[in-house]
mmCIF file of C-alpha atoms in Angstrom:
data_model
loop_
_atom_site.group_PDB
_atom_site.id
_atom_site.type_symbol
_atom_site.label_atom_id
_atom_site.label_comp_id
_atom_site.label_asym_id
_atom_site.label_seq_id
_atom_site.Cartn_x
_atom_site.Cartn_y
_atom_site.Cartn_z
ATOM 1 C CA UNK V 1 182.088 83.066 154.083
ATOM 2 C CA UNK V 2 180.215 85.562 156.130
ATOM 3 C CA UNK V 3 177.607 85.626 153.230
ATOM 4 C CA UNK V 4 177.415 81.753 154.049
ATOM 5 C CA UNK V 5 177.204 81.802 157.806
ATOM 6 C CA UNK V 6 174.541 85.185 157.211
ATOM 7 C CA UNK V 7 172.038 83.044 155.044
ATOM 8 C CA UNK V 8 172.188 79.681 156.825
ATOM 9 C CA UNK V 9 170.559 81.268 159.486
ATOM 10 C CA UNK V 10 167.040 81.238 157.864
ATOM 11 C CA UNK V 11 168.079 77.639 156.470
ATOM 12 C CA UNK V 12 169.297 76.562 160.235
ATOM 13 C CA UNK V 13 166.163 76.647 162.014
ATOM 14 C CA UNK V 14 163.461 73.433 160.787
ATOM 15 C CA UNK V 15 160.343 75.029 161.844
ATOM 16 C CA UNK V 16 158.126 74.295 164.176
ATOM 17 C CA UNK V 17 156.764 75.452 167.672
ATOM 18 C CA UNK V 18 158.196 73.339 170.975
ATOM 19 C CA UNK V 19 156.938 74.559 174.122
ATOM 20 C CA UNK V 20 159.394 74.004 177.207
ATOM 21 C CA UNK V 21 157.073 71.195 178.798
ATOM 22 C CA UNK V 22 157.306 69.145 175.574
ATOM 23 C CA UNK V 23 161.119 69.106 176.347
ATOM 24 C CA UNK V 24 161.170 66.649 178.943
ATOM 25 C CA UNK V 25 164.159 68.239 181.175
ATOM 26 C CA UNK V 26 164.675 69.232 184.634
ATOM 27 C CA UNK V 27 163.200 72.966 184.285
ATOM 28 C CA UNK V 28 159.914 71.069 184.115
ATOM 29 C CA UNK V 29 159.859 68.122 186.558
ATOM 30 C CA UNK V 30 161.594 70.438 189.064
ATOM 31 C CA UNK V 31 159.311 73.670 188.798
ATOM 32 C CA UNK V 32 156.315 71.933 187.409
ATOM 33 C CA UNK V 33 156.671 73.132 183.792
ATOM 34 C CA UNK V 34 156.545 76.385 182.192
ATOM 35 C CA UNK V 35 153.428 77.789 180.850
ATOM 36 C CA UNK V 36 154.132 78.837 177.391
ATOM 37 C CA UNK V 37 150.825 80.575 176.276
ATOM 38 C CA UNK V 38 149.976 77.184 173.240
ATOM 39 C CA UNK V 39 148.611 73.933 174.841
ATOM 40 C CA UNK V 40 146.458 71.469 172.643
ATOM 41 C CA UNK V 41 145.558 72.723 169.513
ATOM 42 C CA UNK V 42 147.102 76.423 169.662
ATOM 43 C CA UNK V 43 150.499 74.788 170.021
ATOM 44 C CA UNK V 44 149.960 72.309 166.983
ATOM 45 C CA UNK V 45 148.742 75.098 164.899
ATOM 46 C CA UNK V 46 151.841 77.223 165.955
ATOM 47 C CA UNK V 47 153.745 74.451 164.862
ATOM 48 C CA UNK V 48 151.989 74.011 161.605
ATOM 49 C CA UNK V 49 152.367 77.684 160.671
ATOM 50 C CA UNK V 50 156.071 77.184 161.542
ATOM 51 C CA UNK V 51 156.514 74.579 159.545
ATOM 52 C CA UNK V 52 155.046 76.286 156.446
ATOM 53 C CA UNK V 53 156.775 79.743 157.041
ATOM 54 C CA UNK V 54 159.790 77.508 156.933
ATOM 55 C CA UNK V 55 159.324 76.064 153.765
ATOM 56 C CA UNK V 56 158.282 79.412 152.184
ATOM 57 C CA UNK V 57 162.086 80.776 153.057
ATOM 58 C CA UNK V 58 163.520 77.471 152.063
ATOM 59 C CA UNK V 59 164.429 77.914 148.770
ATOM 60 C CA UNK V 60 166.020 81.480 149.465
ATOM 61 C CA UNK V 61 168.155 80.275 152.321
ATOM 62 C CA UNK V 62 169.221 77.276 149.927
ATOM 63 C CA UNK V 63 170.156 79.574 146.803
ATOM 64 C CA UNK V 64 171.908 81.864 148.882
ATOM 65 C CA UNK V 65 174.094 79.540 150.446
ATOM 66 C CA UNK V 66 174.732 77.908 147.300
ATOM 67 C CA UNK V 67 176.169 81.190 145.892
ATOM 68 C CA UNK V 68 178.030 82.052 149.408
ATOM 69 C CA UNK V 69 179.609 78.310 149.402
ATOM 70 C CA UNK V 70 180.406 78.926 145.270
ATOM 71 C CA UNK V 71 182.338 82.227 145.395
ATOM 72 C CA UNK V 72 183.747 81.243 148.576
ATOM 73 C CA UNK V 73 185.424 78.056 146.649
ATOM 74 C CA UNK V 74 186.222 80.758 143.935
ATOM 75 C CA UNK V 75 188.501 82.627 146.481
ATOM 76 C CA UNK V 76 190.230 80.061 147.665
ATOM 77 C CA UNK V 77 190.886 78.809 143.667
ATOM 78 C CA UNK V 78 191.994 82.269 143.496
ATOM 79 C CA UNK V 79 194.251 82.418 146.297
ATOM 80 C CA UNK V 80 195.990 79.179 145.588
ATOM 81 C CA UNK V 81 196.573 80.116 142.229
ATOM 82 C CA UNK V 82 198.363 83.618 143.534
ATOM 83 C CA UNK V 83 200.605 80.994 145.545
ATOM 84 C CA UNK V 84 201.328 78.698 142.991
ATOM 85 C CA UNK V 85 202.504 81.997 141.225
ATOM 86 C CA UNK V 86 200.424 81.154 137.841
ATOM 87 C CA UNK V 87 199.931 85.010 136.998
ATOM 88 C CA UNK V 88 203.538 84.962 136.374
ATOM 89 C CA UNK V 89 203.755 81.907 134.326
ATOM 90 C CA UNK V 90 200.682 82.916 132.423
ATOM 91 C CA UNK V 91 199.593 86.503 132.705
ATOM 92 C CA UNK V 92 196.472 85.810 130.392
ATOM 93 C CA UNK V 93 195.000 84.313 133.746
ATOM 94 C CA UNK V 94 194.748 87.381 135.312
ATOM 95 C CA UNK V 95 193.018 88.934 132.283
ATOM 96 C CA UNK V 96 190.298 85.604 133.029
ATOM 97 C CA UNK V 97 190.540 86.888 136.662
ATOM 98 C CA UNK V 98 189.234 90.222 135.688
ATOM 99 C CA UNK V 99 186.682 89.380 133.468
ATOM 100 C CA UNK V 100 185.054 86.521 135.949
ATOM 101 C CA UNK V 101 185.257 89.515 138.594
ATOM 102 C CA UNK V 102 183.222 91.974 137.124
ATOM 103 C CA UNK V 103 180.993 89.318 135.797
ATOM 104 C CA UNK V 104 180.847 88.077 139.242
ATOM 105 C CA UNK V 105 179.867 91.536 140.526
ATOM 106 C CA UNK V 106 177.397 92.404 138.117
ATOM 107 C CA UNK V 107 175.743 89.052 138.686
ATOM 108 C CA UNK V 108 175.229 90.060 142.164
ATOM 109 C CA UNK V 109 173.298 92.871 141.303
ATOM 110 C CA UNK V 110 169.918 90.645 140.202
ATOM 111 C CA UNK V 111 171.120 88.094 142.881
ATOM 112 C CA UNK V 112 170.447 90.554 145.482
ATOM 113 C CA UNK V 113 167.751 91.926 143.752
ATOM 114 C CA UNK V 114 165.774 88.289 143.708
ATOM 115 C CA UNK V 115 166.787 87.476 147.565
ATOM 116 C CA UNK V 116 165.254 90.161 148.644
ATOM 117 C CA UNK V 117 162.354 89.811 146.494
ATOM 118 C CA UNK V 118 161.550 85.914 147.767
ATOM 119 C CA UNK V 119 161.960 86.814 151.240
ATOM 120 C CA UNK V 120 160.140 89.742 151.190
ATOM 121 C CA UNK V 121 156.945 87.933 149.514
ATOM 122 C CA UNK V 122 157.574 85.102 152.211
ATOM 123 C CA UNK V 123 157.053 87.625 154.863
ATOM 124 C CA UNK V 124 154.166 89.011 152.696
ATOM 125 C CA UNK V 125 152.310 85.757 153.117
ATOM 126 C CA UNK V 126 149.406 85.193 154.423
ATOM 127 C CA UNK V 127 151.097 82.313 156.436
ATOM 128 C CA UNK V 128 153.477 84.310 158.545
ATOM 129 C CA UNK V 129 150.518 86.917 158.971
ATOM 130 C CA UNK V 130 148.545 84.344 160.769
ATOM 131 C CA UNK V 131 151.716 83.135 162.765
ATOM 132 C CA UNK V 132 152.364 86.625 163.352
ATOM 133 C CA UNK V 133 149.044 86.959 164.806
ATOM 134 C CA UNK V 134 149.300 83.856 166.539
ATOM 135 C CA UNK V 135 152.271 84.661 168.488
ATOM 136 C CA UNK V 136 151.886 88.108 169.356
ATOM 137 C CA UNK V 137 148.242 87.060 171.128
ATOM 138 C CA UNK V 138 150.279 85.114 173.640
ATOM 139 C CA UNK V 139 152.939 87.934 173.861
ATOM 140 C CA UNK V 140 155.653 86.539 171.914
ATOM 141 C CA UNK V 141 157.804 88.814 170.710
ATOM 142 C CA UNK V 142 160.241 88.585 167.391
ATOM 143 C CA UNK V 143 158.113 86.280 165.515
ATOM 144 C CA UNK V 144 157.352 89.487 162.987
ATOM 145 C CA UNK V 145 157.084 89.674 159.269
ATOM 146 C CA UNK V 146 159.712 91.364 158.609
ATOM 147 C CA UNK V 147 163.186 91.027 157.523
ATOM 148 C CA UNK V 148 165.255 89.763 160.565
ATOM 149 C CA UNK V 149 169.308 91.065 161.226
ATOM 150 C CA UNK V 150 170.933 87.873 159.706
ATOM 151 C CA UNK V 151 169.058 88.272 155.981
ATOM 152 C CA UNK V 152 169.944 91.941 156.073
ATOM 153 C CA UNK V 153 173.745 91.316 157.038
ATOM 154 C CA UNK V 154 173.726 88.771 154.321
ATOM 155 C CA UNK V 155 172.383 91.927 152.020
ATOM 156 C CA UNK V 156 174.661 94.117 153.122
ATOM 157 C CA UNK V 157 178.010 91.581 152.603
ATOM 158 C CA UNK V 158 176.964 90.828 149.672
ATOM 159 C CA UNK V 159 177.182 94.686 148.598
ATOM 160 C CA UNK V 160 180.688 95.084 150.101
ATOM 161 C CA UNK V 161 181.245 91.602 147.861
ATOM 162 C CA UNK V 162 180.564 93.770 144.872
ATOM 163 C CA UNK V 163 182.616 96.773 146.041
ATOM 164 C CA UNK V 164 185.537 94.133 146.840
ATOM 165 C CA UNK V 165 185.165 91.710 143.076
ATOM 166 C CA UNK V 166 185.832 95.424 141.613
ATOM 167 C CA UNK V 167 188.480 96.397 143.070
ATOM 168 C CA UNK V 168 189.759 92.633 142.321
ATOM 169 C CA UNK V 169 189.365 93.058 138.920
ATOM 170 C CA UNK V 170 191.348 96.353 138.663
ATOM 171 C CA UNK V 171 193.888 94.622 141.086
ATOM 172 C CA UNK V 172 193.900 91.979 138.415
ATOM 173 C CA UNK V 173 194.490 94.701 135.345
ATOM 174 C CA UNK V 174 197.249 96.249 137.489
ATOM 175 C CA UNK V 175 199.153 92.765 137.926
ATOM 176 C CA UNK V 176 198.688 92.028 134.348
ATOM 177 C CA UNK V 177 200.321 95.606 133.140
ATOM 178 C CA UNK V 178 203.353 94.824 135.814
ATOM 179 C CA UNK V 179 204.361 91.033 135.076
ATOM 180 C CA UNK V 180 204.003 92.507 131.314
ATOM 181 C CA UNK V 181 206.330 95.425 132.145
ATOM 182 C CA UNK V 182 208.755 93.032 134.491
ATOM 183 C CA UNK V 183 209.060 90.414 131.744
ATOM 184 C CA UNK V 184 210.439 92.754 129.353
ATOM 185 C CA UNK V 185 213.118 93.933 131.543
ATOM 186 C CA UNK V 186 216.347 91.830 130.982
ATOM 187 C CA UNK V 187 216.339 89.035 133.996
ATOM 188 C CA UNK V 188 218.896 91.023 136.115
ATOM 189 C CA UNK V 189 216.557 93.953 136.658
ATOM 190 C CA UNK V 190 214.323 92.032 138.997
ATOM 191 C CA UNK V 191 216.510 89.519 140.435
ATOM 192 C CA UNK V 192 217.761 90.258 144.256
#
């Protein structure tokens, strides 16, 4: 989930530059607006630069959500199926469980690899160079080209994702060696 909520952020934000005065509101009919450095053709090409910075990070924010949303689905399926107490009917489910877990793991390895790769050559554009520019000669600041806190935290979850499908896939083995050790006992050895 938190590798979800981490990666919408990029995907949350539509592009494009609004300046408080094209807000309407009371802050600018009461105080007579807000000078915010773009008027006339500055601001349109701030929003234009937006815009296309946007759709540069697009596809990143939309694959990464896609696999946040997946493997969150795939630990819920995994959690029901723990209540429902299949490993016990069928302990050659938790032998499946291990193998999708490690396959899930190493898959993350050239997921991160490629997320970081797209976003890094989106901030590497020559688009977000010139909005860069743009903003910082009206003393904006934050609008750099660099990796902001959200894309990083999505990074970093998705390492401790890895750490955690590993030690899922071990838990797995270690089920899978007790309900095979517990269903050879006779039934009154494990009943209470």
């Amino acid at each position: 989930m938190l590798i979800l909520i981490c990666s919408s952020v990029s995907y949350s934000s539509t592009g494009g530059y609004t300046g408080i005065p094209s807000l309407g509101g009371i802050y600018y009919y009461q105080y007579g607006g807000a000078y915010s450095g773009f008027d006339g053709a500055e601001g349109e090409k701030a929003q234009q630069l937006d815009t296309q910075f946007y759709q540069l990070k697009l596809p990143t924010a939309r694959a990464a959500m896609a696999v946040g949303g997946a493997l969150m689905a795939f630990s819920c399926l995994l959690v029901l199926v723990g209540v429902l107490r299949l490993p016990w009917h069928f302990p050659a489910w938790l032998l499946l469980e291990c193998t999708l877990d490690i396959l899930i793991a190493l898959g993350f390895l050239p997921a991160l690899y490629f997320y970081f790769h797209h976003l890094l050559d989106a901030y590497d554009s020559p688009v977000c160079k010139e909005r860069e520019h743009l903003y910082q000669s009206k003393g904006y600041q934050g609008f750099s080209c660099s990796v902001h806190g959200a894309e990083i935290a999505a990074g970093l979850f998705s390492c401790i994702a890895i750490v955690v499908f590993l030690v899922s896939a071990g838990l797995a083995v270690r089920g899978y060696k007790t309900v095979h050790q517990l269903r050879e006992k006779p039934v009154q050895m494990y009943e209470f």
